[in-house]
Amino acid sequence: MEGLPIEVLTEIFSHFDDESMWNAMKVCKIWTEVFTTSTKLNERFQLQITKEFIETQDLSNLPNIPIKNISIIDVNIEEASNFKKLSELINTYKHSIKNFSMTDVHFTSIENLKEILKDQSSLKNLKISNLNFFKSKPIQRIFLPQLQSLSIKITNNYVNSMKNIFDLFTSNESIEKIELTAQACNSNCFDHESFNNFVKTLPKFKHLIMNGHGILSYLNHKEFPSKLEKFEVFALGFHWRASVPRLDFLKSQTGSLRELKLHRLPFDTDGGEVLKFIIEEMNLENFYYDEIPLILNEQKQEIEEIWVSEASVNALMEILRQFPMIKILRLTLIGCSIGALHLTEILSLPTNLFNQLQELIIIDNSRHEFQNFVNLYKNCKNIKRLTIETKESKLSELLKEFLPIMTQLEEFKLVCDDFDINKRLEVISENCLSLKVLKIKKEHLENARRIFNDFNDLIFEII
């Protein structure tokens, strides 16, 4: 090996996984030299520290290399021996670490966490997820001079343990980006006031990402204490029954916010109003719905496909108004307890908004919401392709209500159980006279061939 050119050794080493790379550097100095001279390998390599890793490592034989990426996963360092070994290990590489993450780590106190993080003078990106502190003590901040991005994740079992976590990073003025994920069922799973006080101490902070149902109630606040340039959020709004105006929060960012990304369309009952305000009045450079660019470089885009859940009916109506080129609608019914009366009022109003659609895809995971949207299906009179996936027991009767209106339907995909299958197929055959393709389960094929016997050139496809 030692006689081979460094380029050849680097190519060989690049095919090692991280664990193999680490073990090789511990036993052979040549691999340490290869790693040290290769920027690509150095950037890629991540040292993953687990309970087993800590217990088996010989700290007297650590590779003398600059490690940039370290992650600690599922480690209990309440045990003094584990904490001592982990501290020594991190201390060896503390000046080269740029990306550091901790997930499901159990500490004796938050002072242990400070000990792990202290003197990481090159650290730029820090991710902490579900940390547990056995003892609660007053928190003094830690200073990380190069820290640019801070990611914090809190789930159900860690709400109390991490309630003061923001205080630890107060006044780290280099922070530009924060990602907060709150997956707990409790919508108040992080301290709003503590978070607000924290971001007030960050003059460079301009980019916020908020994920999970646990952040929704935070957006009920009338304003945000910082002026953002980029904002990415799971959803705007807490629950449609609360009728909390989301415009107040958005208005506090108008003028500064340049890019907005929503992973869900705004919830009802004011979802349409919120979406209209975002598109027409916020003057955004870029606006994304999940991965769909609605606005790029201040220009509305031509969108051909959109997906929504039943919680965003008002927003759906607005997005069809704003983007008349949409041809495909994917409707996912999740059973979110939105009021049937409210839906009936919205969808019973005369509208031509759905005339542009050529394909409707209905994914019903709710068992009870399908019938609430019959008026929506009736509005899709020009569609050529229809997909229905449902366990709705009344499907036969419901099909009779809207299939006669879909006179241009050419392709039908039906995914359902065996209940009343013959009746369902008969309703389709009686009302879809222009049908060219029928996609069904294999076990329904024989019945379908018999029922559609009079259809010339009908293509059956098995799903």
Tab-separated table of C-alpha atoms in Angstrom:
chain	number	residue	atom	x	y	z
A	1	MET	CA	0.000	0.000	0.000
A	2	GLU	CA	2.712	2.468	0.973
A	3	GLY	CA	4.192	2.415	-2.532
A	4	LEU	CA	0.965	3.445	-4.239
A	5	PRO	CA	0.411	7.065	-5.350
A	6	ILE	CA	-1.695	9.173	-3.002
A	7	GLU	CA	-4.344	9.576	-5.736
A	8	VAL	CA	-4.812	5.798	-5.950
A	9	LEU	CA	-4.997	5.440	-2.178
A	10	THR	CA	-7.542	8.243	-2.006
A	11	GLU	CA	-9.715	6.518	-4.610
A	12	ILE	CA	-9.522	3.236	-2.678
A	13	PHE	CA	-10.340	4.957	0.608
A	14	SER	CA	-13.334	6.744	-0.907
A	15	HIS	CA	-15.120	3.381	-1.224
A	16	PHE	CA	-14.875	2.721	2.528
A	17	ASP	CA	-17.909	3.453	4.687
A	18	ASP	CA	-17.387	5.690	7.715
A	19	GLU	CA	-16.920	2.869	10.215
A	20	SER	CA	-14.376	1.082	8.013
A	21	MET	CA	-12.560	4.347	7.417
A	22	TRP	CA	-12.305	4.997	11.159
A	23	ASN	CA	-11.034	1.495	11.933
A	24	ALA	CA	-8.481	1.649	9.115
A	25	MET	CA	-7.047	4.942	10.385
A	26	LYS	CA	-6.635	3.453	13.861
A	27	VAL	CA	-4.409	0.606	12.639
A	28	CYS	CA	-2.562	2.045	9.630
A	29	LYS	CA	-0.885	5.451	9.532
A	30	ILE	CA	-1.003	5.650	5.732
A	31	TRP	CA	-4.806	5.940	5.825
A	32	THR	CA	-4.525	8.810	8.283
A	33	GLU	CA	-2.272	10.629	5.832
A	34	VAL	CA	-4.669	9.955	2.954
A	35	PHE	CA	-7.615	11.261	4.978
A	36	THR	CA	-5.770	14.388	6.101
A	37	THR	CA	-4.781	15.365	2.547
A	38	SER	CA	-8.214	14.770	0.960
A	39	THR	CA	-10.734	17.574	1.374
A	40	LYS	CA	-13.457	15.414	-0.180
A	41	LEU	CA	-12.974	12.579	2.322
A	42	ASN	CA	-12.737	15.010	5.203
A	43	GLU	CA	-16.018	16.679	4.277
A	44	ARG	CA	-17.811	13.347	3.811
A	45	PHE	CA	-16.673	11.438	6.864
A	46	GLN	CA	-18.935	11.406	9.913
A	47	LEU	CA	-17.902	9.912	13.221
A	48	GLN	CA	-20.998	8.280	14.697
A	49	ILE	CA	-20.808	7.775	18.443
A	50	THR	CA	-23.110	5.208	20.041
A	51	LYS	CA	-23.156	3.514	23.433
A	52	GLU	CA	-21.234	0.561	22.002
A	53	PHE	CA	-18.703	2.901	20.389
A	54	ILE	CA	-17.944	4.621	23.704
A	55	GLU	CA	-17.615	1.359	25.598
A	56	THR	CA	-15.213	-0.214	23.082
A	57	GLN	CA	-12.927	2.685	22.140
A	58	ASP	CA	-9.308	2.848	23.240
A	59	LEU	CA	-8.806	6.576	23.831
A	60	SER	CA	-5.041	6.164	23.774
A	61	ASN	CA	-5.199	5.162	20.111
A	62	LEU	CA	-7.296	7.844	18.450
A	63	PRO	CA	-6.390	8.856	14.882
A	64	ASN	CA	-4.708	12.246	14.711
A	65	ILE	CA	-7.024	13.742	12.103
A	66	PRO	CA	-9.264	16.811	11.718
A	67	ILE	CA	-12.837	15.531	12.081
A	68	LYS	CA	-15.516	17.918	10.835
A	69	ASN	CA	-18.680	15.864	11.386
A	70	ILE	CA	-19.695	14.092	14.605
A	71	SER	CA	-23.054	12.637	15.644
A	72	ILE	CA	-23.976	11.135	19.021
A	73	ILE	CA	-26.947	8.757	18.992
A	74	ASP	CA	-28.803	7.019	21.835
A	75	VAL	CA	-26.163	7.338	24.549
A	76	ASN	CA	-26.725	7.439	28.309
A	77	ILE	CA	-23.981	9.584	29.770
A	78	GLU	CA	-25.534	9.825	33.204
A	79	GLU	CA	-22.976	7.116	33.865
A	80	ALA	CA	-19.765	8.869	34.907
A	81	SER	CA	-17.491	6.567	32.922
A	82	ASN	CA	-19.398	7.165	29.700
A	83	PHE	CA	-19.369	10.918	30.211
A	84	LYS	CA	-15.633	10.955	30.927
A	85	LYS	CA	-14.800	8.961	27.795
A	86	LEU	CA	-17.133	11.011	25.622
A	87	SER	CA	-15.674	14.281	26.914
A	88	GLU	CA	-12.135	13.124	26.178
A	89	LEU	CA	-13.122	11.961	22.712
A	90	ILE	CA	-14.863	15.218	21.772
A	91	ASN	CA	-12.064	17.249	23.327
A	92	THR	CA	-9.567	15.576	20.971
A	93	TYR	CA	-11.347	16.946	17.904
A	94	LYS	CA	-13.097	20.033	19.293
A	95	HIS	CA	-11.216	22.600	17.194
A	96	SER	CA	-12.004	20.947	13.842
A	97	ILE	CA	-15.690	20.072	14.372
A	98	LYS	CA	-18.012	22.009	12.064
A	99	ASN	CA	-21.167	19.877	12.163
A	100	PHE	CA	-22.290	18.322	15.445
A	101	SER	CA	-25.518	16.472	16.269
A	102	MET	CA	-26.962	14.738	19.335
A	103	THR	CA	-30.070	12.538	19.335
A	104	ASP	CA	-31.651	10.725	22.304
A	105	VAL	CA	-28.776	11.483	24.658
A	106	HIS	CA	-29.317	11.282	28.443
A	107	PHE	CA	-27.297	13.697	30.589
A	108	THR	CA	-27.023	14.081	34.340
A	109	SER	CA	-27.531	17.828	33.926
A	110	ILE	CA	-27.347	20.516	31.304
A	111	GLU	CA	-23.858	21.285	32.582
A	112	ASN	CA	-22.786	18.018	30.953
A	113	LEU	CA	-24.029	19.322	27.626
A	114	LYS	CA	-22.099	22.544	28.109
A	115	GLU	CA	-18.980	20.529	28.862
A	116	ILE	CA	-19.377	18.622	25.593
A	117	LEU	CA	-19.915	21.775	23.534
A	118	LYS	CA	-17.391	24.112	25.125
A	119	ASP	CA	-14.415	25.315	23.082
A	120	GLN	CA	-15.833	24.012	19.800
A	121	SER	CA	-14.430	27.086	18.135
A	122	SER	CA	-15.138	25.980	14.534
A	123	LEU	CA	-18.671	24.660	15.070
A	124	LYS	CA	-21.095	26.041	12.463
A	125	ASN	CA	-24.061	23.665	12.513
A	126	LEU	CA	-25.538	22.150	15.670
A	127	LYS	CA	-28.474	19.725	15.814
A	128	ILE	CA	-29.960	18.542	19.100
A	129	SER	CA	-32.907	16.175	19.306
A	130	ASN	CA	-34.659	14.786	22.378
A	131	LEU	CA	-32.057	15.439	25.052
A	132	ASN	CA	-32.870	14.366	28.593
A	133	PHE	CA	-31.425	16.013	31.711
A	134	PHE	CA	-31.814	14.089	34.970
A	135	LYS	CA	-31.195	17.145	37.139
A	136	SER	CA	-32.560	20.603	36.480
A	137	LYS	CA	-30.245	23.493	37.279
A	138	PRO	CA	-30.180	27.205	36.413
A	139	ILE	CA	-28.800	27.618	32.911
A	140	GLN	CA	-25.894	29.812	31.935
A	141	ARG	CA	-25.338	30.322	28.252
A	142	ILE	CA	-22.554	28.769	26.235
A	143	PHE	CA	-20.606	30.773	23.670
A	144	LEU	CA	-20.012	29.216	20.234
A	145	PRO	CA	-18.336	31.946	18.167
A	146	GLN	CA	-18.847	30.421	14.698
A	147	LEU	CA	-22.301	28.876	15.156
A	148	GLN	CA	-24.528	29.746	12.191
A	149	SER	CA	-27.294	27.140	12.236
A	150	LEU	CA	-29.119	25.695	15.256
A	151	SER	CA	-31.616	22.832	14.935
A	152	ILE	CA	-33.739	21.729	17.914
A	153	LYS	CA	-36.234	18.847	17.929
A	154	ILE	CA	-38.673	18.136	20.769
A	155	THR	CA	-41.094	15.201	20.978
A	156	ASN	CA	-43.587	14.054	23.609
A	157	ASN	CA	-41.306	12.534	26.234
A	158	TYR	CA	-38.816	15.405	26.202
A	159	VAL	CA	-41.046	18.484	26.557
A	160	ASN	CA	-40.201	19.118	30.222
A	161	SER	CA	-36.555	18.187	29.903
A	162	MET	CA	-35.920	20.635	27.061
A	163	LYS	CA	-38.176	23.476	28.178
A	164	ASN	CA	-35.227	25.796	28.937
A	165	ILE	CA	-32.986	24.749	26.072
A	166	PHE	CA	-33.165	28.127	24.312
A	167	ASP	CA	-31.564	29.873	27.297
A	168	LEU	CA	-28.373	27.902	26.720
A	169	PHE	CA	-27.759	29.580	23.344
A	170	THR	CA	-28.812	33.137	24.170
A	171	SER	CA	-26.684	35.903	22.627
A	172	ASN	CA	-24.778	33.697	20.195
A	173	GLU	CA	-24.834	36.549	17.733
A	174	SER	CA	-23.432	34.535	14.822
A	175	ILE	CA	-26.634	32.441	14.532
A	176	GLU	CA	-28.389	33.063	11.215
A	177	LYS	CA	-30.720	30.077	10.930
A	178	ILE	CA	-32.942	28.183	13.397
A	179	GLU	CA	-34.875	24.996	12.737
A	180	LEU	CA	-37.423	24.084	15.396
A	181	THR	CA	-39.266	20.757	15.200
A	182	ALA	CA	-41.997	20.114	17.765
A	183	GLN	CA	-43.696	16.770	17.189
A	184	ALA	CA	-45.396	16.515	20.568
A	185	CYS	CA	-49.171	16.113	20.723
A	186	ASN	CA	-49.293	19.111	23.053
A	187	SER	CA	-49.509	22.160	20.811
A	188	ASN	CA	-47.644	24.181	23.466
A	189	CYS	CA	-44.697	21.819	23.704
A	190	PHE	CA	-42.109	24.591	23.822
A	191	ASP	CA	-42.049	27.808	25.809
A	192	HIS	CA	-43.144	30.578	23.447
A	193	GLU	CA	-41.893	33.418	25.630
A	194	SER	CA	-38.515	31.760	26.114
A	195	PHE	CA	-38.166	31.279	22.365
A	196	ASN	CA	-39.099	34.898	21.666
A	197	ASN	CA	-36.599	36.180	24.225
A	198	PHE	CA	-33.937	33.959	22.684
A	199	VAL	CA	-34.325	35.185	19.101
A	200	LYS	CA	-34.288	38.809	20.260
A	201	THR	CA	-30.618	38.311	21.164
A	202	LEU	CA	-29.660	37.187	17.630
A	203	PRO	CA	-29.023	40.187	15.358
A	204	LYS	CA	-28.095	38.049	12.313
A	205	PHE	CA	-31.035	35.662	12.596
A	206	LYS	CA	-33.040	35.772	9.330
A	207	HIS	CA	-34.015	32.185	8.469
A	208	LEU	CA	-36.596	30.173	10.452
A	209	ILE	CA	-37.865	26.633	9.818
A	210	MET	CA	-40.729	25.287	11.959
A	211	ASN	CA	-41.904	21.680	11.695
A	212	GLY	CA	-44.546	19.530	13.382
A	213	HIS	CA	-47.989	19.978	14.912
A	214	GLY	CA	-46.430	21.271	18.116
A	215	ILE	CA	-45.549	24.606	16.507
A	216	LEU	CA	-49.027	25.475	15.248
A	217	SER	CA	-50.266	27.382	18.285
A	218	TYR	CA	-47.128	29.524	18.215
A	219	LEU	CA	-48.310	31.018	14.930
A	220	ASN	CA	-51.404	32.344	16.683
A	221	HIS	CA	-49.215	35.163	17.989
A	222	LYS	CA	-49.829	38.499	16.362
A	223	GLU	CA	-46.210	39.097	15.491
A	224	PHE	CA	-42.726	37.657	15.536
A	225	PRO	CA	-39.927	39.485	17.382
A	226	SER	CA	-37.465	39.265	14.462
A	227	LYS	CA	-37.680	40.316	10.833
A	228	LEU	CA	-37.210	37.204	8.748
A	229	GLU	CA	-35.992	36.841	5.182
A	230	LYS	CA	-36.758	33.116	4.841
A	231	PHE	CA	-39.548	31.228	6.578
A	232	GLU	CA	-40.401	27.545	6.132
A	233	VAL	CA	-43.287	26.108	8.115
A	234	PHE	CA	-45.271	22.884	8.369
A	235	ALA	CA	-48.594	24.738	8.300
A	236	LEU	CA	-50.194	28.058	9.164
A	237	GLY	CA	-52.923	27.806	11.744
A	238	PHE	CA	-53.859	25.715	14.746
A	239	HIS	CA	-57.349	24.348	14.138
A	240	TRP	CA	-60.144	25.604	11.943
A	241	ARG	CA	-62.609	25.835	14.840
A	242	ALA	CA	-60.327	28.239	16.671
A	243	SER	CA	-60.742	30.775	13.860
A	244	VAL	CA	-57.513	32.478	14.866
A	245	PRO	CA	-56.522	35.077	12.255
A	246	ARG	CA	-53.194	34.069	10.717
A	247	LEU	CA	-52.835	37.362	8.850
A	248	ASP	CA	-51.491	39.157	11.927
A	249	PHE	CA	-48.395	36.960	12.024
A	250	LEU	CA	-47.802	37.310	8.278
A	251	LYS	CA	-48.311	41.063	8.323
A	252	SER	CA	-45.518	41.379	10.878
A	253	GLN	CA	-43.135	39.941	8.251
A	254	THR	CA	-44.370	41.818	5.188
A	255	GLY	CA	-41.587	43.916	3.728
A	256	SER	CA	-38.745	41.806	5.085
A	257	LEU	CA	-39.752	38.247	4.153
A	258	ARG	CA	-38.420	37.279	0.726
A	259	GLU	CA	-39.059	33.532	0.677
A	260	LEU	CA	-41.899	31.488	2.178
A	261	LYS	CA	-42.385	27.718	2.074
A	262	LEU	CA	-45.560	26.017	3.338
A	263	HIS	CA	-45.772	22.224	3.564
A	264	ARG	CA	-49.567	22.422	3.896
A	265	LEU	CA	-51.966	24.934	2.400
A	266	PRO	CA	-53.486	27.269	5.018
A	267	PHE	CA	-56.245	25.588	7.000
A	268	ASP	CA	-59.873	26.730	6.949
A	269	THR	CA	-61.931	28.716	7.690
A	270	ASP	CA	-59.810	31.636	6.535
A	271	GLY	CA	-57.342	29.576	4.486
A	272	GLY	CA	-58.348	31.197	1.217
A	273	GLU	CA	-57.943	34.673	2.664
A	274	VAL	CA	-54.508	33.789	4.024
A	275	LEU	CA	-53.351	32.346	0.700
A	276	LYS	CA	-54.666	35.357	-1.208
A	277	PHE	CA	-52.769	37.702	1.114
A	278	ILE	CA	-49.534	35.734	0.675
A	279	ILE	CA	-49.729	35.760	-3.117
A	280	GLU	CA	-51.044	39.262	-3.727
A	281	GLU	CA	-49.754	41.424	-0.889
A	282	MET	CA	-46.556	40.017	0.621
A	283	ASN	CA	-44.419	40.788	-2.467
A	284	LEU	CA	-42.425	37.588	-2.072
A	285	GLU	CA	-39.545	36.716	-4.345
A	286	ASN	CA	-40.187	32.992	-3.888
A	287	PHE	CA	-43.176	31.095	-2.537
A	288	TYR	CA	-43.301	27.295	-2.335
A	289	TYR	CA	-46.125	24.926	-1.499
A	290	ASP	CA	-44.122	21.909	-0.340
A	291	GLU	CA	-41.793	21.367	-3.323
A	292	ILE	CA	-44.073	23.167	-5.798
A	293	PRO	CA	-42.843	26.665	-6.735
A	294	LEU	CA	-45.887	28.948	-6.863
A	295	ILE	CA	-43.816	32.129	-7.199
A	296	LEU	CA	-40.226	32.331	-8.453
A	297	ASN	CA	-38.299	35.566	-8.882
A	298	GLU	CA	-41.518	37.469	-8.094
A	299	GLN	CA	-43.352	35.750	-10.985
A	300	LYS	CA	-46.300	33.394	-10.589
A	301	GLN	CA	-45.553	30.018	-12.141
A	302	GLU	CA	-47.695	27.827	-14.374
A	303	ILE	CA	-48.764	24.989	-12.089
A	304	GLU	CA	-50.359	21.871	-13.557
A	305	GLU	CA	-50.846	19.695	-10.473
A	306	ILE	CA	-51.840	20.351	-6.870
A	307	TRP	CA	-52.647	18.230	-3.810
A	308	VAL	CA	-54.697	19.159	-0.745
A	309	SER	CA	-56.404	17.618	2.268
A	310	GLU	CA	-59.964	18.360	3.360
A	311	ALA	CA	-58.683	20.862	5.944
A	312	SER	CA	-57.750	23.281	3.153
A	313	VAL	CA	-60.951	23.601	1.138
A	314	ASN	CA	-60.988	27.408	1.154
A	315	ALA	CA	-57.324	27.503	0.187
A	316	LEU	CA	-58.015	25.037	-2.638
A	317	MET	CA	-60.641	27.348	-4.084
A	318	GLU	CA	-58.200	30.248	-3.923
A	319	ILE	CA	-55.319	28.353	-5.498
A	320	LEU	CA	-57.546	27.372	-8.424
A	321	ARG	CA	-58.383	31.049	-8.877
A	322	GLN	CA	-54.745	32.076	-8.747
A	323	PHE	CA	-53.415	29.292	-11.007
A	324	PRO	CA	-55.903	28.559	-13.811
A	325	MET	CA	-53.457	26.174	-15.538
A	326	ILE	CA	-53.894	23.486	-12.867
A	327	LYS	CA	-55.077	20.301	-14.571
A	328	ILE	CA	-54.625	17.631	-11.877
A	329	LEU	CA	-56.110	17.694	-8.373
A	330	ARG	CA	-55.085	15.135	-5.757
A	331	LEU	CA	-57.474	15.207	-2.799
A	332	THR	CA	-56.397	13.295	0.313
A	333	LEU	CA	-59.073	12.743	2.947
A	334	ILE	CA	-57.512	12.181	6.343
A	335	GLY	CA	-60.488	12.542	8.687
A	336	CYS	CA	-59.439	15.773	10.365
A	337	SER	CA	-62.899	16.410	11.902
A	338	ILE	CA	-63.596	19.456	9.762
A	339	GLY	CA	-67.311	20.287	9.956
A	340	ALA	CA	-69.522	18.726	7.283
A	341	LEU	CA	-71.852	21.743	7.405
A	342	HIS	CA	-68.941	24.066	6.719
A	343	LEU	CA	-67.902	21.966	3.714
A	344	THR	CA	-71.437	21.844	2.369
A	345	GLU	CA	-71.707	25.621	2.480
A	346	ILE	CA	-68.446	26.130	0.601
A	347	LEU	CA	-68.879	23.458	-2.049
A	348	SER	CA	-72.564	24.116	-2.757
A	349	LEU	CA	-71.821	27.598	-4.097
A	350	PRO	CA	-71.886	27.861	-7.926
A	351	THR	CA	-68.359	27.871	-9.335
A	352	ASN	CA	-66.485	27.265	-12.567
A	353	LEU	CA	-63.141	26.918	-10.813
A	354	PHE	CA	-63.044	23.144	-11.294
A	355	ASN	CA	-63.760	23.291	-15.032
A	356	GLN	CA	-60.027	23.484	-15.763
A	357	LEU	CA	-59.322	20.082	-14.192
A	358	GLN	CA	-58.635	17.066	-16.395
A	359	GLU	CA	-57.743	14.581	-13.673
A	360	LEU	CA	-59.088	13.999	-10.166
A	361	ILE	CA	-57.364	11.676	-7.690
A	362	ILE	CA	-59.224	10.910	-4.457
A	363	ILE	CA	-57.276	9.111	-1.730
A	364	ASP	CA	-59.686	8.438	1.120
A	365	ASN	CA	-57.934	7.377	4.328
A	366	SER	CA	-60.761	8.525	6.566
A	367	ARG	CA	-63.619	5.986	6.140
A	368	HIS	CA	-66.199	8.736	6.607
A	369	GLU	CA	-65.225	11.911	4.712
A	370	PHE	CA	-65.806	10.749	1.119
A	371	GLN	CA	-69.505	11.620	1.056
A	372	ASN	CA	-68.860	15.168	2.306
A	373	PHE	CA	-67.130	16.018	-0.961
A	374	VAL	CA	-69.768	14.915	-3.470
A	375	ASN	CA	-70.416	18.538	-4.452
A	376	LEU	CA	-66.723	18.956	-5.229
A	377	TYR	CA	-66.780	15.863	-7.451
A	378	LYS	CA	-69.834	17.216	-9.245
A	379	ASN	CA	-67.920	20.379	-10.113
A	380	CYS	CA	-65.214	18.335	-11.886
A	381	LYS	CA	-67.368	17.811	-14.957
A	382	ASN	CA	-64.572	18.038	-17.542
A	383	ILE	CA	-62.177	15.480	-16.112
A	384	LYS	CA	-60.906	12.660	-18.319
A	385	ARG	CA	-59.151	10.600	-15.648
A	386	LEU	CA	-60.545	9.632	-12.249
A	387	THR	CA	-58.883	7.688	-9.433
A	388	ILE	CA	-60.767	6.634	-6.313
A	389	GLU	CA	-59.116	4.792	-3.415
A	390	THR	CA	-61.600	4.317	-0.603
A	391	LYS	CA	-63.269	1.997	1.897
A	392	GLU	CA	-66.490	4.005	1.779
A	393	SER	CA	-69.379	1.542	2.250
A	394	LYS	CA	-71.900	3.770	0.418
A	395	LEU	CA	-69.732	4.135	-2.668
A	396	SER	CA	-72.297	2.707	-5.109
A	397	GLU	CA	-74.919	5.293	-4.204
A	398	LEU	CA	-72.418	8.127	-4.137
A	399	LEU	CA	-71.069	7.242	-7.596
A	400	LYS	CA	-74.579	7.693	-8.966
A	401	GLU	CA	-74.532	11.313	-7.834
A	402	PHE	CA	-71.470	12.528	-9.700
A	403	LEU	CA	-70.506	10.060	-12.458
A	404	PRO	CA	-73.388	11.150	-14.765
A	405	ILE	CA	-71.902	14.665	-14.721
A	406	MET	CA	-68.415	13.487	-15.754
A	407	THR	CA	-69.395	12.954	-19.383
A	408	GLN	CA	-65.828	13.107	-20.740
A	409	LEU	CA	-64.388	10.449	-18.443
A	410	GLU	CA	-62.073	8.093	-20.350
A	411	GLU	CA	-60.009	6.432	-17.629
A	412	PHE	CA	-61.160	5.171	-14.229
A	413	LYS	CA	-58.956	3.621	-11.532
A	414	LEU	CA	-60.924	2.041	-8.688
A	415	VAL	CA	-59.219	0.745	-5.558
A	416	CYS	CA	-61.780	-0.561	-3.082
A	417	ASP	CA	-62.725	-3.660	-1.086
A	418	ASP	CA	-64.981	-6.476	-2.284
A	419	PHE	CA	-68.092	-5.116	-0.605
A	420	ASP	CA	-70.858	-4.532	-3.170
A	421	ILE	CA	-68.283	-4.665	-5.977
A	422	ASN	CA	-70.730	-5.809	-8.670
A	423	LYS	CA	-73.073	-2.931	-7.918
A	424	ARG	CA	-70.182	-0.465	-8.056
A	425	LEU	CA	-69.019	-1.782	-11.422
A	426	GLU	CA	-72.572	-1.655	-12.759
A	427	VAL	CA	-72.924	2.002	-11.775
A	428	ILE	CA	-69.672	2.778	-13.601
A	429	SER	CA	-70.778	0.898	-16.729
A	430	GLU	CA	-74.139	2.678	-16.786
A	431	ASN	CA	-72.714	6.187	-16.402
A	432	CYS	CA	-69.257	6.182	-18.026
A	433	LEU	CA	-70.178	5.541	-21.637
A	434	SER	CA	-66.940	7.031	-23.027
A	435	LEU	CA	-64.710	4.877	-20.846
A	436	LYS	CA	-61.587	3.537	-22.583
A	437	VAL	CA	-59.479	2.251	-19.664
A	438	LEU	CA	-60.605	0.611	-16.422
A	439	LYS	CA	-57.971	-0.078	-13.753
A	440	ILE	CA	-59.052	-2.528	-11.061
A	441	LYS	CA	-57.770	-5.198	-8.699
A	442	LYS	CA	-57.046	-8.645	-10.129
A	443	GLU	CA	-59.782	-10.257	-8.036
A	444	HIS	CA	-62.377	-7.924	-9.619
A	445	LEU	CA	-61.337	-8.545	-13.236
A	446	GLU	CA	-63.675	-11.456	-14.017
A	447	ASN	CA	-66.737	-9.583	-12.782
A	448	ALA	CA	-65.670	-6.456	-14.651
A	449	ARG	CA	-65.300	-8.311	-17.980
A	450	ARG	CA	-68.822	-9.659	-17.612
A	451	ILE	CA	-70.393	-6.335	-16.620
A	452	PHE	CA	-68.565	-4.340	-19.326
A	453	ASN	CA	-69.184	-6.960	-22.020
A	454	ASP	CA	-70.901	-4.434	-24.311
A	455	PHE	CA	-67.972	-1.972	-24.238
A	456	ASN	CA	-65.949	-2.300	-27.430
A	457	ASP	CA	-62.169	-1.955	-27.118
A	458	LEU	CA	-62.273	-1.267	-23.373
A	459	ILE	CA	-58.820	-1.862	-21.893
A	460	PHE	CA	-58.596	-3.525	-18.489
A	461	GLU	CA	-55.477	-2.875	-16.411
A	462	ILE	CA	-54.638	-4.753	-13.224
A	463	ILE	CA	-53.470	-2.694	-10.241
